[in-house]
Coordinates of C-alpha atoms (C1' of nucleotides) in Angstrom, one line a residue:
Chain D
X1 CA 16.2 -28.6 7.1
X2 CA 13.8 -26.1 8.3
X3 CA 13.5 -24.2 5.0
X4 CA 14.0 -25.0 1.3
X5 CA 11.1 -25.1 -1.0
X6 CA 12.2 -28.1 -3.1
X7 CA 11.2 -30.9 -0.8
X8 CA 9.2 -28.9 1.7
X9 CA 5.5 -29.6 2.3
X10 CA 2.8 -27.8 0.2
X11 CA 1.8 -25.8 3.1
X12 CA 5.4 -24.4 3.7
X13 CA 5.8 -23.7 0.0
X14 CA 2.6 -21.8 0.0
X15 CA 3.7 -19.6 2.8
X16 CA 7.1 -19.0 1.1
X17 CA 5.7 -18.0 -2.1
X18 CA 2.8 -16.0 -0.4
X19 CA 5.6 -14.2 1.7
X20 CA 7.6 -13.3 -1.5
X21 CA 4.5 -12.3 -3.5
X22 CA 3.1 -10.1 -0.6
X23 CA 6.5 -8.3 -0.3
X24 CA 6.8 -7.9 -4.1
X25 CA 3.2 -6.9 -5.2
X26 CA 1.5 -6.1 -1.8
X27 CA -1.0 -8.2 0.1
X28 CA -4.3 -6.9 -1.7
X29 CA -2.7 -6.9 -5.1
X30 CA -1.8 -10.6 -4.7
X31 CA -4.5 -13.2 -5.7
X32 CA -4.9 -16.7 -5.1
X33 CA -4.0 -17.5 -8.9
X34 CA -0.6 -15.6 -8.3
X35 CA 0.3 -17.7 -5.4
X36 CA -0.9 -20.8 -7.0
X37 CA 0.9 -20.2 -10.2
X38 CA 4.1 -19.8 -8.1
X39 CA 3.7 -22.8 -6.2
X40 CA 2.3 -24.8 -9.2
X41 CA -0.9 -26.3 -7.4
X42 CA -4.5 -25.7 -8.3
X43 CA -6.3 -22.8 -6.8
X44 CA -8.8 -25.3 -5.0
X45 CA -5.9 -26.9 -3.1
X46 CA -5.5 -23.7 -0.9
X47 CA -8.6 -24.5 1.0
X48 CA -7.2 -27.8 2.2
X49 CA -4.3 -26.1 4.0
X50 CA -5.8 -22.8 4.7
X51 CA -9.4 -21.5 5.3
X52 CA -8.8 -18.1 3.9
X53 CA -6.5 -15.4 2.5
X54 CA -6.4 -14.0 6.0
X55 CA -5.1 -17.3 7.2
X56 CA -2.2 -17.3 4.8
X57 CA -1.4 -13.9 6.1
X58 CA -1.3 -15.1 9.5
X59 CA 1.2 -17.7 8.5
X60 CA 3.4 -15.4 6.5
X61 CA 3.5 -13.2 9.5
X62 CA 4.3 -15.7 11.9
X63 CA 7.1 -17.0 9.7
X64 CA 8.4 -13.6 9.4
X65 CA 8.2 -13.0 13.2
X66 CA 10.4 -16.1 13.8
X67 CA 13.0 -15.3 11.1
X68 CA 13.4 -11.7 12.6
X69 CA 13.5 -13.1 16.2
X70 CA 16.6 -15.5 14.9
X71 CA 18.0 -12.6 13.1
X72 CA 18.0 -10.6 16.3
X73 CA 19.4 -13.2 18.4
X74 CA 22.2 -13.6 16.0
X75 CA 23.2 -10.0 16.3
X76 CA 23.8 -10.6 20.0
X77 CA 26.9 -12.3 19.2
X78 CA 28.3 -8.9 18.4
X79 CA 31.0 -7.6 21.0
X80 CA 29.3 -4.4 22.2
X81 CA 26.1 -2.4 22.1
X82 CA 27.7 -0.1 19.3
X83 CA 28.5 -3.1 17.1
X84 CA 25.3 -4.6 17.6
X85 CA 23.3 -1.2 16.5
X86 CA 25.7 -1.0 13.7
X87 CA 24.4 -4.6 12.4
X88 CA 20.9 -3.1 12.4
X89 CA 22.1 -0.3 9.7
X90 CA 24.1 -2.8 8.0
X91 CA 20.9 -4.4 7.4
X92 CA 19.7 -1.7 5.2
X93 CA 22.8 -1.9 3.2
X94 CA 23.0 -5.8 2.7
X95 CA 19.2 -5.5 1.6
X96 CA 19.7 -2.3 -0.5
X97 CA 18.9 -4.0 -3.9
X98 CA 15.4 -5.5 -2.6
X99 CA 14.7 -2.4 -0.6
X100 CA 15.2 -0.3 -3.7
X101 CA 12.7 -2.7 -5.8
X102 CA 10.2 -3.3 -3.1
X103 CA 10.8 -1.1 0.1
X104 CA 10.9 -2.4 3.4
X105 CA 9.2 -5.7 4.0
X106 CA 8.0 -4.5 7.4
X107 CA 7.2 -1.1 6.8
X108 CA 5.2 -1.7 3.4
X109 CA 3.3 -4.6 5.2
X110 CA 2.2 -2.6 8.2
X111 CA 1.6 0.5 6.1
X112 CA -0.9 -1.5 3.7
X113 CA -2.5 -3.5 6.5
X114 CA -3.0 0.0 8.7
X115 CA -4.7 1.6 5.5
X116 CA -7.1 -1.6 4.7
X117 CA -7.7 -1.7 8.6
X118 CA -7.0 -5.2 8.6
X119 CA -7.4 -7.7 11.6
X120 CA -3.8 -8.9 11.2
X121 CA -2.7 -5.5 11.6
X122 CA -1.5 -5.8 15.3
X123 CA 0.5 -9.0 14.5
X124 CA 2.4 -7.4 11.9
X125 CA 3.2 -4.3 14.2
X126 CA 4.8 -6.9 16.4
X127 CA 7.6 -7.2 13.5
X128 CA 8.1 -3.3 14.5
X129 CA 7.9 -3.9 18.2
X130 CA 10.6 -6.5 17.9
X131 CA 13.1 -4.1 16.3
X132 CA 12.2 -1.3 18.6
X133 CA 12.5 -3.4 21.7
X134 CA 15.8 -4.9 20.6
X135 CA 17.2 -1.2 19.5
X136 CA 15.9 0.3 22.9
X137 CA 17.7 -2.4 25.0
X138 CA 21.1 -1.8 23.2
X139 CA 20.7 1.9 23.5
X140 CA 20.2 1.3 27.3
X141 CA 23.2 -0.8 27.4
X142 CA 25.1 2.0 25.7
X143 CA 24.4 4.3 28.7
X144 CA 21.2 6.0 27.4
X145 CA 18.7 4.4 29.5
X146 CA 16.5 7.7 29.7
X147 CA 16.0 8.3 26.1
X148 CA 16.4 4.7 25.0
X149 CA 13.0 4.2 23.3
X150 CA 13.0 7.4 21.9
X151 CA 16.4 6.8 20.1
X152 CA 15.3 3.4 19.2
X153 CA 12.3 5.0 17.3
X154 CA 14.6 7.8 15.7
X155 CA 16.9 4.9 14.1
X156 CA 13.9 2.9 13.1
X157 CA 12.3 5.9 11.6
X158 CA 15.4 6.9 9.7
X159 CA 15.7 3.4 8.4
X160 CA 12.1 3.3 7.2
X161 CA 12.4 6.6 5.6
X162 CA 15.5 5.8 3.6
X163 CA 13.8 2.5 2.5
X164 CA 10.4 4.7 1.5
X165 CA 12.7 7.0 -0.5
X166 CA 14.8 4.4 -2.1
X167 CA 11.9 2.6 -3.2
X168 CA 10.0 5.6 -4.7
X169 CA 13.0 6.9 -6.4
X170 CA 14.4 3.4 -7.4
X171 CA 17.4 4.6 -6.1
X172 CA 20.1 2.5 -4.7
X173 CA 23.0 4.8 -4.1
X174 CA 20.7 6.9 -1.9
X175 CA 20.7 4.1 0.6
X176 CA 24.6 3.8 0.6
X177 CA 24.8 7.6 1.2
X178 CA 22.0 8.1 3.9
X179 CA 23.5 4.9 5.7
X180 CA 26.8 6.9 5.9
X181 CA 24.8 9.6 7.6
X182 CA 23.0 7.3 9.8
X183 CA 26.4 5.9 11.0
X184 CA 27.8 8.9 11.7
X185 CA 24.8 9.9 13.8
X186 CA 25.2 6.6 15.8
X187 CA 28.8 7.3 16.2
X188 CA 27.8 10.5 17.8
X189 CA 25.1 8.7 20.0
X190 CA 27.7 6.4 21.4
X191 CA 30.2 9.2 22.3
X192 CA 27.2 10.8 24.0
X193 CA 26.6 7.4 25.9
X194 CA 30.2 7.1 26.8
X195 CA 30.2 10.7 28.4
X196 CA 26.9 9.9 30.3
X197 CA 28.6 6.6 31.6
X198 CA 31.5 8.3 32.8
X199 CA 29.7 11.1 34.7
X200 CA 27.7 8.5 36.5
Chain P
X1 CA -13.2 30.6 -5.2
X2 CA -10.7 28.0 -6.1
X3 CA -11.8 25.3 -3.9
X4 CA -14.9 24.5 -2.0
X5 CA -16.7 21.4 -2.6
X6 CA -20.4 22.7 -2.4
X7 CA -20.6 25.0 -5.3
X8 CA -17.8 23.4 -7.2
X9 CA -18.5 21.6 -10.6
X10 CA -18.7 17.8 -10.6
X11 CA -15.4 17.2 -11.9
X12 CA -13.5 19.0 -9.0
X13 CA -15.8 17.4 -6.5
X14 CA -14.9 14.0 -7.8
X15 CA -11.2 14.9 -7.6
X16 CA -11.6 16.2 -4.1
X17 CA -13.6 12.9 -3.0
X18 CA -11.1 10.7 -4.6
X19 CA -8.2 12.7 -3.2
X20 CA -9.6 12.0 0.3
X21 CA -10.6 8.6 -0.1
X22 CA -7.3 7.5 -1.8
X23 CA -5.4 8.9 1.1
X24 CA -7.6 6.9 3.7
X25 CA -8.0 3.8 2.0
X26 CA -5.3 3.7 -0.6
X27 CA -5.7 3.9 -4.5
X28 CA -6.6 0.4 -5.2
X29 CA -8.6 -0.4 -2.4
X30 CA -11.0 2.6 -3.2
X31 CA -13.6 1.6 -5.9
X32 CA -15.5 3.9 -8.2
X33 CA -18.9 3.0 -6.1
X34 CA -17.1 4.6 -3.2
X35 CA -16.2 7.7 -4.9
X36 CA -19.8 7.9 -6.4
X37 CA -21.3 7.3 -2.9
X38 CA -19.2 10.1 -1.4
X39 CA -19.9 12.7 -4.3
X40 CA -23.3 11.3 -4.5
X41 CA -23.5 10.9 -8.3
X42 CA -24.3 7.9 -10.4
X43 CA -21.3 5.4 -11.2
X44 CA -21.7 6.0 -15.0
X45 CA -21.4 9.8 -14.6
X46 CA -17.8 9.2 -14.1
X47 CA -17.0 8.5 -17.6
X48 CA -18.4 11.7 -18.9
X49 CA -15.6 13.5 -16.8
X50 CA -12.8 10.8 -17.0
X51 CA -12.1 8.2 -19.1
X52 CA -10.7 5.9 -16.4
X53 CA -9.6 5.4 -12.9
X54 CA -6.3 6.1 -13.8
X55 CA -7.2 9.3 -15.3
X56 CA -8.8 10.4 -11.8
X57 CA -5.4 9.5 -10.3
X58 CA -3.5 11.8 -12.6
X59 CA -6.1 14.6 -11.7
X60 CA -5.6 13.9 -8.0
X61 CA -1.7 13.9 -8.2
X62 CA -1.9 17.2 -10.3
X63 CA -4.2 18.7 -7.7
X64 CA -1.7 17.7 -4.8
X65 CA 1.1 19.0 -7.0
X66 CA -0.5 22.3 -7.3
X67 CA -1.3 22.6 -3.7
X68 CA 2.2 21.5 -2.6
X69 CA 3.7 24.1 -4.7
X70 CA 1.5 26.7 -3.3
X71 CA 2.3 25.6 0.4
X72 CA 6.2 25.8 -0.4
X73 CA 5.9 29.1 -1.9
X74 CA 4.1 30.2 1.3
X75 CA 6.8 28.9 3.3
X76 CA 9.3 31.2 1.4
X77 CA 7.8 34.1 3.4
X78 CA 9.7 33.0 6.5
X79 CA 12.6 35.3 7.4
X80 CA 15.7 33.0 7.4
X81 CA 16.6 29.4 5.8
X82 CA 16.3 28.0 9.3
X83 CA 12.9 29.2 9.9
X84 CA 11.8 27.8 6.6
X85 CA 13.3 24.3 7.2
X86 CA 11.4 24.4 10.6
X87 CA 8.2 25.0 9.0
X88 CA 8.8 21.8 7.0
X89 CA 9.2 19.8 10.4
X90 CA 6.3 21.8 11.8
X91 CA 4.0 20.4 9.0
X92 CA 4.6 16.9 10.8
X93 CA 3.4 18.2 13.9
X94 CA 0.2 20.2 12.4
X95 CA -0.9 17.1 10.4
X96 CA -0.2 14.7 13.4
X97 CA -3.6 13.5 13.7
X98 CA -4.2 12.5 10.0
X99 CA -0.8 11.1 9.9
X100 CA -1.3 8.9 12.8
X101 CA -4.7 7.9 11.3
X102 CA -3.5 7.5 7.5
X103 CA 0.3 8.1 7.3
X104 CA 1.9 10.4 5.0
X105 CA -0.2 11.3 1.9
X106 CA 3.1 11.4 -0.3
X107 CA 4.8 8.5 1.1
X108 CA 1.9 6.0 1.2
X109 CA 0.8 6.9 -2.3
X110 CA 4.3 6.7 -3.7
X111 CA 4.7 3.4 -2.0
X112 CA 1.6 2.1 -3.2
X113 CA 2.1 3.1 -6.7
X114 CA 5.5 1.8 -6.8
X115 CA 4.3 -1.7 -5.6
X116 CA 1.7 -1.8 -8.3
X117 CA 4.1 -0.5 -10.8
X118 CA 1.6 2.0 -12.0
X119 CA 2.3 4.1 -14.9
X120 CA 1.5 7.3 -12.6
X121 CA 4.3 6.4 -10.4
X122 CA 6.7 9.0 -11.6
X123 CA 4.2 11.8 -11.6
X124 CA 3.6 10.9 -7.9
X125 CA 7.4 10.9 -7.3
X126 CA 7.3 14.5 -8.5
X127 CA 5.7 15.4 -5.0
X128 CA 8.8 14.0 -3.2
X129 CA 11.2 15.9 -5.7
X130 CA 9.3 19.2 -5.0
X131 CA 10.1 18.8 -1.3
X132 CA 13.5 17.5 -1.8
X133 CA 14.5 20.2 -4.2
X134 CA 13.1 22.9 -1.9
X135 CA 14.7 21.5 1.2
X136 CA 18.1 21.0 -0.5
X137 CA 17.9 24.8 -1.8
X138 CA 17.4 25.9 1.8
X139 CA 20.3 23.7 3.2
X140 CA 22.3 25.4 0.4
X141 CA 21.2 28.8 1.6
X142 CA 22.1 27.8 5.0
X143 CA 25.7 27.2 3.9
X144 CA 25.9 23.6 3.4
X145 CA 25.8 23.6 -0.3
X146 CA 28.2 20.4 -0.7
X147 CA 25.9 18.0 1.3
X148 CA 22.7 19.9 0.8
X149 CA 20.9 17.1 -1.2
X150 CA 22.0 14.6 1.2
X151 CA 20.8 16.7 4.2
X152 CA 17.4 17.1 2.3
X153 CA 17.0 13.6 2.0
X154 CA 18.0 12.8 5.5
X155 CA 15.3 15.2 6.6
X156 CA 12.9 13.7 4.1
X157 CA 13.5 10.2 5.3
X158 CA 13.0 11.3 9.0
X159 CA 9.7 12.5 8.3
X160 CA 8.7 9.9 6.3
X161 CA 9.9 7.4 8.7
X162 CA 8.3 9.0 11.7
X163 CA 4.8 9.0 9.6
X164 CA 5.3 5.4 9.0
X165 CA 5.8 4.5 12.6
X166 CA 3.1 6.9 13.8
X167 CA 0.8 5.3 11.3
X168 CA 1.6 1.7 12.1
X169 CA 1.7 2.4 16.1
X170 CA -1.4 4.5 15.7
X171 CA 0.4 6.9 17.9
X172 CA 0.1 10.6 18.0
X173 CA 2.7 11.2 20.9
X174 CA 5.4 9.4 18.9
X175 CA 5.2 12.3 16.4
X176 CA 5.6 14.9 19.1
X177 CA 8.5 13.3 20.5
X178 CA 10.2 12.7 17.2
X179 CA 9.6 16.1 16.0
X180 CA 11.6 17.4 19.1
X181 CA 14.7 15.1 18.1
X182 CA 14.4 16.2 14.4
X183 CA 14.3 20.0 15.7
X184 CA 17.5 19.3 17.7
X185 CA 19.2 17.7 14.6
X186 CA 18.2 20.7 12.6
X187 CA 19.5 23.2 15.2
X188 CA 22.9 21.4 14.8
X189 CA 23.0 21.7 11.1
X190 CA 22.4 25.3 11.4
X191 CA 25.2 25.6 13.6
X192 CA 27.3 23.6 11.5
X193 CA 26.2 26.0 8.5
X194 CA 27.3 29.0 10.3
X195 CA 30.7 27.7 11.1
X196 CA 31.2 26.8 7.3
X197 CA 30.1 30.1 6.5
X198 CA 32.4 31.9 9.0
X199 CA 35.4 30.1 7.8
X200 CA 34.7 30.8 4.2
Chain A
dC1 C1' -7.9 -57.1 -2.7
dC2 C1' -10.3 -53.5 -0.9
dT3 C1' -11.0 -49.9 2.1
dT4 C1' -9.5 -45.9 4.4
dC5 C1' -7.3 -41.4 4.5
dG6 C1' -4.5 -37.5 3.3
dC7 C1' -4.0 -34.8 -0.3
dT8 C1' -5.1 -32.8 -5.0
dT9 C1' -7.9 -31.4 -8.7
dG10 C1' -10.8 -28.4 -11.7
dG11 C1' -14.8 -26.3 -12.2
dA12 C1' -19.1 -23.7 -10.0
dC13 C1' -20.7 -20.1 -7.2
dG14 C1' -22.1 -15.4 -6.1
dG15 C1' -20.1 -10.8 -5.8
dC16 C1' -17.8 -6.7 -6.8
dC17 C1' -14.8 -4.4 -10.0
dG18 C1' -13.8 -1.1 -14.1
dT19 C1' -16.0 -0.1 -18.1
dC20 C1' -19.3 1.2 -21.7
dC21 C1' -23.7 2.5 -23.7
dT22 C1' -28.2 4.2 -24.4
dA23 C1' -31.9 7.3 -23.0
dG24 C1' -33.4 11.2 -20.7
dG25 C1' -33.7 15.8 -18.8
dA26 C1' -32.3 20.9 -18.2
dA27 C1' -30.7 24.6 -19.5
dA28 C1' -29.1 27.8 -23.7
dC29 C1' -29.5 29.5 -28.1
dT30 C1' -32.1 30.1 -32.6
Chain X
dA1 C1' -41.5 27.3 -30.3
dG2 C1' -37.8 24.1 -31.6
dT3 C1' -33.3 22.6 -31.5
dT4 C1' -28.9 21.9 -29.8
dT5 C1' -25.7 21.0 -26.2
dC6 C1' -24.0 19.8 -22.0
dC7 C1' -24.8 16.8 -18.1
dT8 C1' -26.6 12.9 -15.7
dA9 C1' -28.9 8.2 -14.6
dG10 C1' -29.1 3.6 -14.3
dG11 C1' -28.3 -0.5 -16.1
dA12 C1' -25.5 -4.2 -19.1
dC13 C1' -21.0 -6.2 -20.2
dG14 C1' -17.1 -9.3 -19.2
dG15 C1' -13.6 -10.4 -16.0
dC16 C1' -11.4 -11.4 -11.9
dC17 C1' -11.9 -12.1 -7.0
dG18 C1' -12.2 -15.3 -2.7
dT19 C1' -14.7 -19.1 -1.6
dC20 C1' -16.6 -23.8 -1.7
dC21 C1' -17.4 -28.5 -3.5
dA22 C1' -17.7 -32.9 -5.4
dA23 C1' -14.9 -36.2 -7.5
dG24 C1' -10.3 -38.7 -8.1
dC25 C1' -5.8 -39.7 -6.9
dG26 C1' -2.0 -42.9 -4.6
dA27 C1' -0.1 -44.7 -0.6
dA28 C1' -0.8 -47.1 3.8
dG29 C1' -3.2 -50.5 6.4
dG30 C1' -6.8 -54.3 6.9

DNA sequence: CCTTCGCTTGGACGGCCGTCCTAGGAAACT
DNA sequence: AGTTTCCTAGGACGGCCGTCCAAGCGAAGG
């Protein structure tokens, strides 16, 4: 078993609890006591496993990068680029309850670290880059090679914005409605890609 | 003179400095000492003008609400709904340097207050609501009455997402390119509105 | 049995936080 | 002139923060 917090080692349980708390409360607002309470270990025990709070953050980001990579690899199983892009949008819908409650895990973390000018900022941005590169490749496969990165950023921006608004307004229905608009936009991009392929 | 920090009263200078610092560093990460240093007054002097840090935040939000209201009123001078909507998008372009450096002032504040579950959260959301209602009204005037609120949220989400990504990637050119895509989208909505008006 | 070693404990530390309080100064008014 | 009022200065306070440390635990190995 690679995860599962019951029998996992203390180090992994710390990372899992920190991950959850950083998402729900933000990095700066989460104290060592918060994590210690969640894992049910003493505060001093941290410094056997991690030298500092920043080091926990690094471990959390690394875990998220690994999980994201696996998820993207899983989406590759979809039949065609259009279906793969749809699975990205679908992610918004699947996670709509946690997004409504806590925003997008990637966007809120990168935003906070950018404001704090935190050293781990660049590593966190890699999460965005992972999505950006994956989306751009799928748009290219769709026949939109020239504008692939711009379209990837556009789709990424849409998902980020929807998450931001749903979080602020604490509104789940907003996500459902906007997802439909995004899917319509994507259909249009697919048609445009098909036309461009045909003319080539 | 309604603003101008040189001759302004201490209270107003505190609000202006707090506004700037909350935007650049975030609310929680900004301490009383930070604001005191910026205004060049003693820490204790705060509590003559404000009872608590939350009260400063309330004043900052109120100031932003007033400024936003004035800005939206100014946009009303534009000739037609399409031009007014374009001035919203243009805002993204005009502020691209500060957005790249610190994100959207509205989005980052609402996001932080939501994560902290701060009492002032709803007041901050009013900033979003101001834009949302204004945009929805313009879309309605454009002939898109039925979908006006959805389109308003879509445009708001796009601007939020672009700000989030430009902030994370510290990338100004990203804003310029995405603004062009958003303008193209808006043109399409205008044409759709014209068609709908004609058929009615 | 006794040592060793991986892991844990709980408290001590210096520092910064938001808050509060008292004293003083500079005008304005009597 | 004296008095009142508004504003400011600067330090004291309790509390939580991230960090560090000395001591203790149980299991593995001699």
